[in-house]
mmCIF file of C-alpha atoms and ligand atoms in Angstrom:
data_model
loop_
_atom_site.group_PDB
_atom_site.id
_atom_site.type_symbol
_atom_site.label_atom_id
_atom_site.label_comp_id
_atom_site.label_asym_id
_atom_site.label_seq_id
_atom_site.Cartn_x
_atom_site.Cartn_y
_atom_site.Cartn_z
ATOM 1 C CA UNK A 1 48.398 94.995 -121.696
ATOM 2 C CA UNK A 2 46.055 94.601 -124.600
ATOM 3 C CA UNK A 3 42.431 94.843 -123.051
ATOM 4 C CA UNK A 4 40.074 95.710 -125.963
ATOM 5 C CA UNK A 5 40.282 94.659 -130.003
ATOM 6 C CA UNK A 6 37.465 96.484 -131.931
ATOM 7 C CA UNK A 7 36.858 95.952 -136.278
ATOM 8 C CA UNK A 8 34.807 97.819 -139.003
ATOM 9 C CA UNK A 9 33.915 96.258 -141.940
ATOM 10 C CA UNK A 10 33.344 98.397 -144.968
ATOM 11 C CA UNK A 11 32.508 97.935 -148.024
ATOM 12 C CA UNK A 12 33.821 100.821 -150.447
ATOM 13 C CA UNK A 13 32.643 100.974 -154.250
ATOM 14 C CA UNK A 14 34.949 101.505 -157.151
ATOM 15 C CA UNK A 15 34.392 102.243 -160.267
ATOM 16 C CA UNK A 16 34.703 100.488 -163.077
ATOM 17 C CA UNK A 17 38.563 98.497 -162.992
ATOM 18 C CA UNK A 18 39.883 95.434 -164.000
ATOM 19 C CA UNK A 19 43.138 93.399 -164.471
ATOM 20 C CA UNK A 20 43.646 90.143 -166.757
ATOM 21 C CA UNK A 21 43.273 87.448 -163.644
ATOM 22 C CA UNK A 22 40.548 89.081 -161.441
ATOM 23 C CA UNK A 23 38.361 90.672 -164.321
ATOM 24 C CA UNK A 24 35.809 93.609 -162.918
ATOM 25 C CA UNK A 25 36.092 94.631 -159.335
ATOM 26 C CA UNK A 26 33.550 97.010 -158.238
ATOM 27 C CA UNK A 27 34.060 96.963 -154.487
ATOM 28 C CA UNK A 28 36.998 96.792 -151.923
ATOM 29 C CA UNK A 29 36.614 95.441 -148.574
ATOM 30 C CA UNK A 30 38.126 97.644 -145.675
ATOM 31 C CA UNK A 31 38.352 95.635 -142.447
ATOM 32 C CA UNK A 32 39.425 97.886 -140.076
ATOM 33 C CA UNK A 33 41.257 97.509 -136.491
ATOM 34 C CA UNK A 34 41.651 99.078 -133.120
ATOM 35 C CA UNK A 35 43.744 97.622 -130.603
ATOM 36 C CA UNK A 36 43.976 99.368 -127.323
ATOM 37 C CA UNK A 37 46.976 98.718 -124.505
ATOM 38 C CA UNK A 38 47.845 101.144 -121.733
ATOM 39 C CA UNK A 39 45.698 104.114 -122.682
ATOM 40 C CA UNK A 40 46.858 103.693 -126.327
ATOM 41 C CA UNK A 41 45.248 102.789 -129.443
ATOM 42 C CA UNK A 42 46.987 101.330 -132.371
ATOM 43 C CA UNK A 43 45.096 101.437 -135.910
ATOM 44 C CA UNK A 44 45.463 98.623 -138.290
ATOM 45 C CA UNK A 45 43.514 97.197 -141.578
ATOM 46 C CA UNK A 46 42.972 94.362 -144.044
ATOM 47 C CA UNK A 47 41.605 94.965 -147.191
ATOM 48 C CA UNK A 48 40.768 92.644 -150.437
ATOM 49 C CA UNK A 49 39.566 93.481 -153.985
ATOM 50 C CA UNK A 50 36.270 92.265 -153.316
ATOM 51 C CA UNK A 51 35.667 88.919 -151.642
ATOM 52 C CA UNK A 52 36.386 87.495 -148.201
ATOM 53 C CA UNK A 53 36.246 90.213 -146.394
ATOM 54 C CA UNK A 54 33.894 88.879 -143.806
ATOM 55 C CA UNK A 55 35.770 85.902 -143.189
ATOM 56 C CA UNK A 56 39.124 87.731 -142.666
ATOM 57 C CA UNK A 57 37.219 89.691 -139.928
ATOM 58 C CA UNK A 58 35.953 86.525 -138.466
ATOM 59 C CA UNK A 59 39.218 84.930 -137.938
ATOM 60 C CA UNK A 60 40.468 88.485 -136.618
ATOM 61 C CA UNK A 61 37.438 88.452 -134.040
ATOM 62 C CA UNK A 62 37.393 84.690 -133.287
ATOM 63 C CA UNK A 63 40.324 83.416 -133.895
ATOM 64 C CA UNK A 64 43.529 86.135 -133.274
ATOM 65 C CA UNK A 65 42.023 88.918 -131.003
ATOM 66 C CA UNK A 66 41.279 86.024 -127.998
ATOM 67 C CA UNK A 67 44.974 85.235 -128.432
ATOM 68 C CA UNK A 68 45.898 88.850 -127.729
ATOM 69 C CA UNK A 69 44.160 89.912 -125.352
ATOM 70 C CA UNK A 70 45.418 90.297 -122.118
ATOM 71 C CA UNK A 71 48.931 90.458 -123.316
ATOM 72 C CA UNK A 72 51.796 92.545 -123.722
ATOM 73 C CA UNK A 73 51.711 94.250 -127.441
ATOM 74 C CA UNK A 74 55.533 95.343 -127.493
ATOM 75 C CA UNK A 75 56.991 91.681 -128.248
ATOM 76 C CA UNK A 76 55.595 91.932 -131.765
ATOM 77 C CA UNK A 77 57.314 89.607 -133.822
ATOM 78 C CA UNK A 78 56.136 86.925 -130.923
ATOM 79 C CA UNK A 79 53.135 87.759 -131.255
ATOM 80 C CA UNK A 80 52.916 87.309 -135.024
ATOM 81 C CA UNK A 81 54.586 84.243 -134.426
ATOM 82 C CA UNK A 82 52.038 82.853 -132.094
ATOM 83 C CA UNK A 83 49.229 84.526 -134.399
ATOM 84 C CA UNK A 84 50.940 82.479 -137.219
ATOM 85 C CA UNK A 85 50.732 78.784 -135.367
ATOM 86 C CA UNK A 86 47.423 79.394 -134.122
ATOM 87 C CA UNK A 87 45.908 79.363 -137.793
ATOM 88 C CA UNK A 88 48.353 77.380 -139.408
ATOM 89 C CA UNK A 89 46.422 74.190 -139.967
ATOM 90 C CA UNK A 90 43.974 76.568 -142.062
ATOM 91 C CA UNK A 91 46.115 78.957 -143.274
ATOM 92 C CA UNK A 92 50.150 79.563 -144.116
ATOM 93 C CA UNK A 93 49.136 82.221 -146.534
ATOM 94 C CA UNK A 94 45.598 83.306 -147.508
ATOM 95 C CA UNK A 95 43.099 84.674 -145.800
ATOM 96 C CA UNK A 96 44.916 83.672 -142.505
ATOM 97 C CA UNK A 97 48.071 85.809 -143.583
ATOM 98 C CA UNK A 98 45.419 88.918 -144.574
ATOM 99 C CA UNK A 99 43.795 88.660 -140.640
ATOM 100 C CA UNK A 100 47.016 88.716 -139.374
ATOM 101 C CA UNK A 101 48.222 91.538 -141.126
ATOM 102 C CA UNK A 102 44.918 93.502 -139.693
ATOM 103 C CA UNK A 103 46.803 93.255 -136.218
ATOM 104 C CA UNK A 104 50.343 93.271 -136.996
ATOM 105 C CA UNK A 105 49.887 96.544 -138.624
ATOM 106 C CA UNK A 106 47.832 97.605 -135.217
ATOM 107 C CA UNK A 107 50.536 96.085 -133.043
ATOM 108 C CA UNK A 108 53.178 98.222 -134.929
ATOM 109 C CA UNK A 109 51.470 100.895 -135.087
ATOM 110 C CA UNK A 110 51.228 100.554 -130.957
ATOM 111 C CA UNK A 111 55.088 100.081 -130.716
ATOM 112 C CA UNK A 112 55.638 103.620 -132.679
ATOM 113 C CA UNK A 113 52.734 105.499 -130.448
ATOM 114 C CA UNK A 114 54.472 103.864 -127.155
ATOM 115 C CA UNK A 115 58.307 105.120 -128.571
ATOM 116 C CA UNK A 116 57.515 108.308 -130.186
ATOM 117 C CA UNK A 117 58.725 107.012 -133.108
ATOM 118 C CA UNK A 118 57.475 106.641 -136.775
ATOM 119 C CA UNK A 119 57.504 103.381 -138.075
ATOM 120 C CA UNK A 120 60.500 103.713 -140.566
ATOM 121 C CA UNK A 121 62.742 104.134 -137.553
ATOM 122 C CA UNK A 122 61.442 101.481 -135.682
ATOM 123 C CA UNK A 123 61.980 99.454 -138.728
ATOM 124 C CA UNK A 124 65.620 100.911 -138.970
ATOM 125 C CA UNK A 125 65.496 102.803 -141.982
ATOM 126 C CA UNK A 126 66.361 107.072 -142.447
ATOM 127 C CA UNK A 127 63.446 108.726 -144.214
ATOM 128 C CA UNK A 128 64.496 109.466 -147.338
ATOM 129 C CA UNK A 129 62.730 110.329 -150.632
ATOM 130 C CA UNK A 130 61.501 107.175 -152.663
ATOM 131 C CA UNK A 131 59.867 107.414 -156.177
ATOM 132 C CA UNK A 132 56.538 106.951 -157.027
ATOM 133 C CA UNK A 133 55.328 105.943 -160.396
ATOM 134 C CA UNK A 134 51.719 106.319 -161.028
ATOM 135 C CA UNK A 135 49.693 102.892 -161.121
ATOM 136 C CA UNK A 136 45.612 102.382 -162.617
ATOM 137 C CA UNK A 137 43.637 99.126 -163.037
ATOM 138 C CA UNK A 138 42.885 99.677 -166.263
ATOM 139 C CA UNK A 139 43.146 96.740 -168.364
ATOM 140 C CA UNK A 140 39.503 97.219 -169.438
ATOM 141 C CA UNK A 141 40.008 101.011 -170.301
ATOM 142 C CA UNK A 142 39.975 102.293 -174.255
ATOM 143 C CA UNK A 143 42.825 103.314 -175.910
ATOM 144 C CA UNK A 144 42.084 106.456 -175.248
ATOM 145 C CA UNK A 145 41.016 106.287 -171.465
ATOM 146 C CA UNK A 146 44.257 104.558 -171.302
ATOM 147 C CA UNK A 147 46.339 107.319 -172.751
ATOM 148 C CA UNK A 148 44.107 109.824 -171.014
ATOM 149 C CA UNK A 149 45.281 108.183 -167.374
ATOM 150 C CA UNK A 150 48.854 108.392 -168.801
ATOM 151 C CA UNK A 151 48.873 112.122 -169.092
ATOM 152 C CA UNK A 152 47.208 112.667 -166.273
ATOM 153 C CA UNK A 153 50.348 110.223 -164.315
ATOM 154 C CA UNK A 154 52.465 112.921 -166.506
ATOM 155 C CA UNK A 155 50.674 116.121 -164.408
ATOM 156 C CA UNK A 156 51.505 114.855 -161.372
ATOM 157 C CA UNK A 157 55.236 114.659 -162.034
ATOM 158 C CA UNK A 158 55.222 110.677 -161.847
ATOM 159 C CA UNK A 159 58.716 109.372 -162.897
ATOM 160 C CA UNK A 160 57.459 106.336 -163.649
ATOM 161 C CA UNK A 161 53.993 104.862 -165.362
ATOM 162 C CA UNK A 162 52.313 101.522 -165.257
ATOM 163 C CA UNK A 163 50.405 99.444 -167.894
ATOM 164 C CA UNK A 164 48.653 96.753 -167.218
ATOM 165 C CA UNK A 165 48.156 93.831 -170.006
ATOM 166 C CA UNK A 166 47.137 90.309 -170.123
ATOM 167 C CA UNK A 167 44.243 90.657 -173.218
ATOM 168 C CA UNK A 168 42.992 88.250 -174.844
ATOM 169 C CA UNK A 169 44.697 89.367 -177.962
ATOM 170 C CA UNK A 170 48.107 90.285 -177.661
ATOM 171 C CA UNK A 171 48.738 92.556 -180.880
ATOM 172 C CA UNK A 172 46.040 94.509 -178.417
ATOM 173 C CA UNK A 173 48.464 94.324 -175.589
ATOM 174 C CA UNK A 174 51.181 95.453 -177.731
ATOM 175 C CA UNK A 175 49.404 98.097 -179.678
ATOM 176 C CA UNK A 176 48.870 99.804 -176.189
ATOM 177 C CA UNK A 177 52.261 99.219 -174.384
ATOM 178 C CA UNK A 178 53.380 100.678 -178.018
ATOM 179 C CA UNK A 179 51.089 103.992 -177.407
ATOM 180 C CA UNK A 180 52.213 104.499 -174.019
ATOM 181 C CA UNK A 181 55.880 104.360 -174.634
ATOM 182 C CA UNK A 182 55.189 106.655 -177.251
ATOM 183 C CA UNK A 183 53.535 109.216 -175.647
ATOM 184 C CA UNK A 184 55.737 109.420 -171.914
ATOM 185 C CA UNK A 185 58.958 109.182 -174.707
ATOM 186 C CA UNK A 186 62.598 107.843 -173.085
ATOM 187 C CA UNK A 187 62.681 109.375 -169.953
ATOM 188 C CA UNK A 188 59.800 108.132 -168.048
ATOM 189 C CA UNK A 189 59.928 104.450 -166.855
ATOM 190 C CA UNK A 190 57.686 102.410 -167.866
ATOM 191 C CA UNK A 191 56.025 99.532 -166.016
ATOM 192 C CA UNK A 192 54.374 96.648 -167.457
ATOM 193 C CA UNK A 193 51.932 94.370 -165.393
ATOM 194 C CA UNK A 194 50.323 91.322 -166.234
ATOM 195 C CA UNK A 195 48.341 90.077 -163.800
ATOM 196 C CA UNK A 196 49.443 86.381 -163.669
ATOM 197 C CA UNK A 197 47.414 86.470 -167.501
ATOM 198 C CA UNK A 198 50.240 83.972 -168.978
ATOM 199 C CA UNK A 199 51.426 80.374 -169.063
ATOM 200 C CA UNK A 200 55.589 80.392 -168.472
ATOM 201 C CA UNK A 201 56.055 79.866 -172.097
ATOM 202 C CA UNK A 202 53.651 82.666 -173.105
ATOM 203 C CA UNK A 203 55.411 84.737 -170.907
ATOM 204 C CA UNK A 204 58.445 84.240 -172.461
ATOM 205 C CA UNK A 205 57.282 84.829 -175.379
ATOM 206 C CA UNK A 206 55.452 88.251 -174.679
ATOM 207 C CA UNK A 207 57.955 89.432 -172.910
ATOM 208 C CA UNK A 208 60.566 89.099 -175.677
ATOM 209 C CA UNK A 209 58.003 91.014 -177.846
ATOM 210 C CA UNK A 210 57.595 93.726 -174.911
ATOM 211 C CA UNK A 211 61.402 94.483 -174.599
ATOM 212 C CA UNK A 212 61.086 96.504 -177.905
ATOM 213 C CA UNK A 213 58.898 99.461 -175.472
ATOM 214 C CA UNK A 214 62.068 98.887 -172.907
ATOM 215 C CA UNK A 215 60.142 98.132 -169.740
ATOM 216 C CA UNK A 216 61.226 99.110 -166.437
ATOM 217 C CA UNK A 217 60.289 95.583 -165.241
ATOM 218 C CA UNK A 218 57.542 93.016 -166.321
ATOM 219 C CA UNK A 219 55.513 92.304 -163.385
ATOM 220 C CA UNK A 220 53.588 88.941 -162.288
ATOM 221 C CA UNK A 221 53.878 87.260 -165.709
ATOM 222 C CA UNK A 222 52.597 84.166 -164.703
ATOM 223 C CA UNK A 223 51.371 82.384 -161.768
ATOM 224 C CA UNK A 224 52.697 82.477 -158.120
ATOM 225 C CA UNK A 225 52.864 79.016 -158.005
ATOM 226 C CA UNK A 226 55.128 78.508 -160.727
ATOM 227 C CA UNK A 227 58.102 80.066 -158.945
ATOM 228 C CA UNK A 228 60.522 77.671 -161.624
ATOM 229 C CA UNK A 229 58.615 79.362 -164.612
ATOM 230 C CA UNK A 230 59.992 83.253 -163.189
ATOM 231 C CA UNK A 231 63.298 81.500 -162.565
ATOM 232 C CA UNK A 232 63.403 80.562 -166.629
ATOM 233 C CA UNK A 233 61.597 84.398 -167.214
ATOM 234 C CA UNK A 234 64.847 86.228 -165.068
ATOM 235 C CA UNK A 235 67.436 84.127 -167.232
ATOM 236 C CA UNK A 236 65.799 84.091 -170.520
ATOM 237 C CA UNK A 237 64.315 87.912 -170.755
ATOM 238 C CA UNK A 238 66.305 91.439 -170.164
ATOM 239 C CA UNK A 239 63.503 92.956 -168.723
ATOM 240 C CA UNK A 240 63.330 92.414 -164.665
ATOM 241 C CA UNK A 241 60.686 90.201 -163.425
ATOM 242 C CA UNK A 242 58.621 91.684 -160.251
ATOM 243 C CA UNK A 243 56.137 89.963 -158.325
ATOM 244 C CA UNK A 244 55.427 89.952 -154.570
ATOM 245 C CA UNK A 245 51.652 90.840 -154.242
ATOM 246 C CA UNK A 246 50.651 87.549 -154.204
ATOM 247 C CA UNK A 247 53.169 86.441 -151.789
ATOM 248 C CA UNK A 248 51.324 85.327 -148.792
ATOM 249 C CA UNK A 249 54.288 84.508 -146.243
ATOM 250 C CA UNK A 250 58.090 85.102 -146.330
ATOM 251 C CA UNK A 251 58.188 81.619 -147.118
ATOM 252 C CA UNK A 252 57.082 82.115 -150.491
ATOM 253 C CA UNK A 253 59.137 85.071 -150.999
ATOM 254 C CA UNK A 254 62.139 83.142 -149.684
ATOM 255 C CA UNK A 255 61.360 80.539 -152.164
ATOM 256 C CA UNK A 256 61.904 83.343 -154.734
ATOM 257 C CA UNK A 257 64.613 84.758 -153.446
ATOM 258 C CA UNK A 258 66.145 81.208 -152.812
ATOM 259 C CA UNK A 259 65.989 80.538 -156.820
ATOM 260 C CA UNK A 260 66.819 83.688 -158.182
ATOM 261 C CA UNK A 261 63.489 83.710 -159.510
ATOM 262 C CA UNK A 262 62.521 87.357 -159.259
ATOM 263 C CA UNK A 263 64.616 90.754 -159.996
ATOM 264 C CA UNK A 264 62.413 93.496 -158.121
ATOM 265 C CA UNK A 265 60.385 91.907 -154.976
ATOM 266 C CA UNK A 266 57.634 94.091 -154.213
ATOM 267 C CA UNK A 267 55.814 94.145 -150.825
ATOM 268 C CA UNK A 268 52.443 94.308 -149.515
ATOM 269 C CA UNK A 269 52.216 94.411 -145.895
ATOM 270 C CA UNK A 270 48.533 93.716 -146.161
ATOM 271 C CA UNK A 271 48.723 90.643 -148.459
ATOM 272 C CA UNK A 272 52.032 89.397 -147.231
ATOM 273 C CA UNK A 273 50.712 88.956 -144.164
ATOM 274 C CA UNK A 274 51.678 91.688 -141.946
ATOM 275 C CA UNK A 275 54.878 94.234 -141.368
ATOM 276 C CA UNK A 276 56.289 91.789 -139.972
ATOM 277 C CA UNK A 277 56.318 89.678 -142.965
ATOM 278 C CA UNK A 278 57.188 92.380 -145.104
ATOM 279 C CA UNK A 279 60.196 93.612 -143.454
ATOM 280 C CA UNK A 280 61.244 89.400 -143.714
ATOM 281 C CA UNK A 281 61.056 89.555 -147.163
ATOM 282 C CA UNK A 282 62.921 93.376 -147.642
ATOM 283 C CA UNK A 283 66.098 91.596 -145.759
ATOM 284 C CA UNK A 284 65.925 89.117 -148.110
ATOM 285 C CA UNK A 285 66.042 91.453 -150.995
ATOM 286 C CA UNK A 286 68.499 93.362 -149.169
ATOM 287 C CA UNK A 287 71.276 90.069 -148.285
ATOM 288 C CA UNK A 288 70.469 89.254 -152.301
ATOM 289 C CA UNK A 289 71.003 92.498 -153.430
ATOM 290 C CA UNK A 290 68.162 93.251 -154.917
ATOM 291 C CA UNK A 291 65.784 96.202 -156.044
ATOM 292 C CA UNK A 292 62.429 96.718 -153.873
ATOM 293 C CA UNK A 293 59.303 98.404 -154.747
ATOM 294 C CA UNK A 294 55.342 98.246 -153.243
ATOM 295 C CA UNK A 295 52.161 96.748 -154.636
ATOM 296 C CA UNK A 296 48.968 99.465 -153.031
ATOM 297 C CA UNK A 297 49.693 100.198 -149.220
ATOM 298 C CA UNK A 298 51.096 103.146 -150.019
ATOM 299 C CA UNK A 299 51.649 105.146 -146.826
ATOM 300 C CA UNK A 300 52.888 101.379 -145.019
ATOM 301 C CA UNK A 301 54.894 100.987 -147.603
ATOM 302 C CA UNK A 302 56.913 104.239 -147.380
ATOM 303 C CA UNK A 303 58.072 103.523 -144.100
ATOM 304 C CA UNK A 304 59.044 99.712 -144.757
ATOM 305 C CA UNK A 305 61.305 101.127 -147.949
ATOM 306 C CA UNK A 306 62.782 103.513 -146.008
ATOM 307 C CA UNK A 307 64.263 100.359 -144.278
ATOM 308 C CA UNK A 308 65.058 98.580 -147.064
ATOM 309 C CA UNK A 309 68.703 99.032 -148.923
ATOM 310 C CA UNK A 310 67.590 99.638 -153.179
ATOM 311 C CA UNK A 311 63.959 101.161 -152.786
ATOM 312 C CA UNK A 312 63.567 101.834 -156.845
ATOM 313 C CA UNK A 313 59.847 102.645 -156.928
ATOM 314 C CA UNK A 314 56.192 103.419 -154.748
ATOM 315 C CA UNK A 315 53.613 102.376 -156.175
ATOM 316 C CA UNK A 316 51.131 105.366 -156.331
ATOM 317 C CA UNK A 317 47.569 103.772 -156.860
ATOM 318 C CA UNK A 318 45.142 105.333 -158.803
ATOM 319 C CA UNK A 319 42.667 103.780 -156.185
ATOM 320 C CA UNK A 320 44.305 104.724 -153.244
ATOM 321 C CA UNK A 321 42.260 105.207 -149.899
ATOM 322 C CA UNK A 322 43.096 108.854 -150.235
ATOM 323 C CA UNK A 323 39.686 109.846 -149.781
ATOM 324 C CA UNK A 324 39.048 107.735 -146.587
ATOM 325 C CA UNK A 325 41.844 108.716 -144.758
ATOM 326 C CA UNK A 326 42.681 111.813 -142.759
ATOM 327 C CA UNK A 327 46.154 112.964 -143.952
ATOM 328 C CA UNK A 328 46.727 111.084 -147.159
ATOM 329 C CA UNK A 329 50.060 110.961 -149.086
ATOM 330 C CA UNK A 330 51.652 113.806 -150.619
ATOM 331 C CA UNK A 331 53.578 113.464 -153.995
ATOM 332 C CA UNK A 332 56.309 116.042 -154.199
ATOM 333 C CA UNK A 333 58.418 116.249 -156.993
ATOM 334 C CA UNK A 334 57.307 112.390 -158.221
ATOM 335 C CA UNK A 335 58.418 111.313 -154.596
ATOM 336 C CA UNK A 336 56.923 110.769 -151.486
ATOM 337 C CA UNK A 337 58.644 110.081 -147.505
ATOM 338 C CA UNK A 338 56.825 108.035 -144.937
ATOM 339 C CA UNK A 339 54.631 110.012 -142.223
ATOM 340 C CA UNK A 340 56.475 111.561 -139.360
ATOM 341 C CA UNK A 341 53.622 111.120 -136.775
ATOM 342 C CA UNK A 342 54.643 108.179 -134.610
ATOM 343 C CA UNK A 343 53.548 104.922 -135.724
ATOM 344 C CA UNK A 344 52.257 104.390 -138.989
ATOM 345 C CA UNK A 345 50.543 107.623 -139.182
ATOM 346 C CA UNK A 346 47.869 105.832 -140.817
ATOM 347 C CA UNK A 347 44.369 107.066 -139.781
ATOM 348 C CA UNK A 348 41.448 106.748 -141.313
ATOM 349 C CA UNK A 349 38.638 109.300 -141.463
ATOM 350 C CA UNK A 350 35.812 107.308 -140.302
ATOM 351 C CA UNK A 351 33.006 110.083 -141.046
ATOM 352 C CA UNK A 352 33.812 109.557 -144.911
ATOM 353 C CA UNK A 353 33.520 105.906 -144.552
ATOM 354 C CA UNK A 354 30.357 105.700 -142.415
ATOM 355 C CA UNK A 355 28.262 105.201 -145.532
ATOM 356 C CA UNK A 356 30.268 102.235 -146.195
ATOM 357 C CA UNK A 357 29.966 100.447 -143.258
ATOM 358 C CA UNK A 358 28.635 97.068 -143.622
ATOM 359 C CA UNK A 359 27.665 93.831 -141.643
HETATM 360 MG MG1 LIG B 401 50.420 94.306 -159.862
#
């Protein structure tokens, strides 16, 4: 029986990083959780690129944890279910889908501790190695910076690399997808990501322009809403379209899916609204057949593409809660393999984000 639900708010600084829709961000909110049932605590987050933080842990403390405690964790799915109805008439994406995911994550995290299990078995996967290709935010860095990163994704034995674009000037865009393709040469992928910057048409445009640097896949041309718009993108370019961060319920992603409007789905089981929404939307990839990759969420997401049939790439984030948690992911060989500690394995290290503890 759930009989306590605890949260942290943090807020953690970050230096200087941008991307084409959300300009500067200088801080992410952590909203941490604790859920504790039958001597045993599961650990779940939230976490945004800035803003409504505090009101994610509101609806977490006002709204969700009075609906869970007292009750059994293990019937998880339920319980996201329930979770889901109770803020419906405010949410069905959102901020509602991001204060869910701050206990679904716990509640999963209790089903592992209870079975001994880590989470990729529990979600039905085999661990198995899935690459990583090395991510920044650094639509506001210099050429140079921007190369600089680039090598330094190169060191680490990254298979793949990640540009973002979405400038006001194109040629710009161009001139540095051009450098970067350049200096990794034919064998490394190459990622291109922009941010939502672009109309449909733009899109279209740009990305005919981009095929020339062969991208791996063009990610979030245009807007979320325009789900038509990717559907004319997949037919009309080469290059696959991505997008899932900005996917707020497997509604939305089944919308995709349903229109053949996307070519890689990437999850975030933060954003999407849980685990549980993210392993919704990997069986839809899966019964279309197509490729899956991650958007941040790096150690969750190891574990959910474990369970998910054509994993192609992890993204590795440059900004990464590495530094805040206690046994951060490894890169070996340009790979990494979900945690074998049952649950998530996720743990923060709560003396290194003391500082950033906030009201
Ligand atoms: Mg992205």
């Amino acid at each position: 029986m759930i009989d306590r639900i605890e949260t942290a708010y943090y807020r953690l600084p970050l230096e200087g990083m941008g991307d084409a829709l959300h300009g500067t961000m200088d801080c992410e909110e952590l909203i941490m959780t604790k859920v504790y049932a039958d001597g045993l605590v599961g650990h779940g987050y939230s976490y945004t690129i800035g803003r409504g933080g505090r009101a994610i842990r509101a609806l977490v403390e006002h709204d969700l944890a009075p609906l869970l405690l007292g009750r059994d964790p293990q019937p998880v799915e339920s319980l996201w279910a329930e979770m889901w109805r109770a803020l419906h008439y405010v949410g069905r994406g959102g901020l509602a889908s991001f204060a869910i995911a701050a206990l679904d994550v716990a509640l999963w995290d209790l089903r592992g501790l209870r079975a001994g299990r880590p989470l990729y078995a529990l979600a039905g996967g085999i661990s198995r190695p899935i690459p990583a290709y090395g991510s920044g935010v650094d639509l506001g860095k210099t050429l140079p910076e921007l190369l600089a990163q680039t090598e330094g994704f190169l060191a680490r034995g990254f298979p793949g690399v990640k540009v973002k674009v979405g400038r006001p000037d194109f040629a710009e865009d161009e001139a540095r997808v051009a450098e970067v393709r350049r200096l990794i040469g034919d064998r490394i992928d190459l990622m291109v990501d922009a941010n939502m910057a672009w109309s449909a048409d733009e899109a279209l445009a740009r990305g005919r322009r981009l095929q020339q640097f062969r991208p791996f896949w063009l990610e979030e041309p245009t807007a979320p809403e325009d789900v038509a718009g990717h559907r004319q993108l997949v037919d009309a370019l080469q290059v696959p379209i991505a997008v899932g961060e900005n996917l707020h319920s497997p509604d939305e992603y089944r919308r995709y899916v349903d229109e053949g409007a996307l070519a890689v789905l990437q999850i975030d089981p933060i954003t999407n609204g849980g685990i549980t929404a993210s392993l919704r939307a990997l069986a839809l990839a899966d019964a279309a057949n197509l490729g899956t990759s991650s958007h941040y969420t790096d150690e969750l997401s190891a574990h959910l593409l474990c369970a998910s049939r054509y994993p192609v790439y992890l993204e590795k984030h440059a900004y990464a809660l590495d530094r805040y948690l206690e046994m951060p992911q490894q890169v070996v060989n340009g790979q990494v393999r979900p945690s074998e500690a049952p649950g998530t394995g996720l743990r923060f290290d709560e003396r290194a984000l003391s500082p950033y503890r906030s009201e």
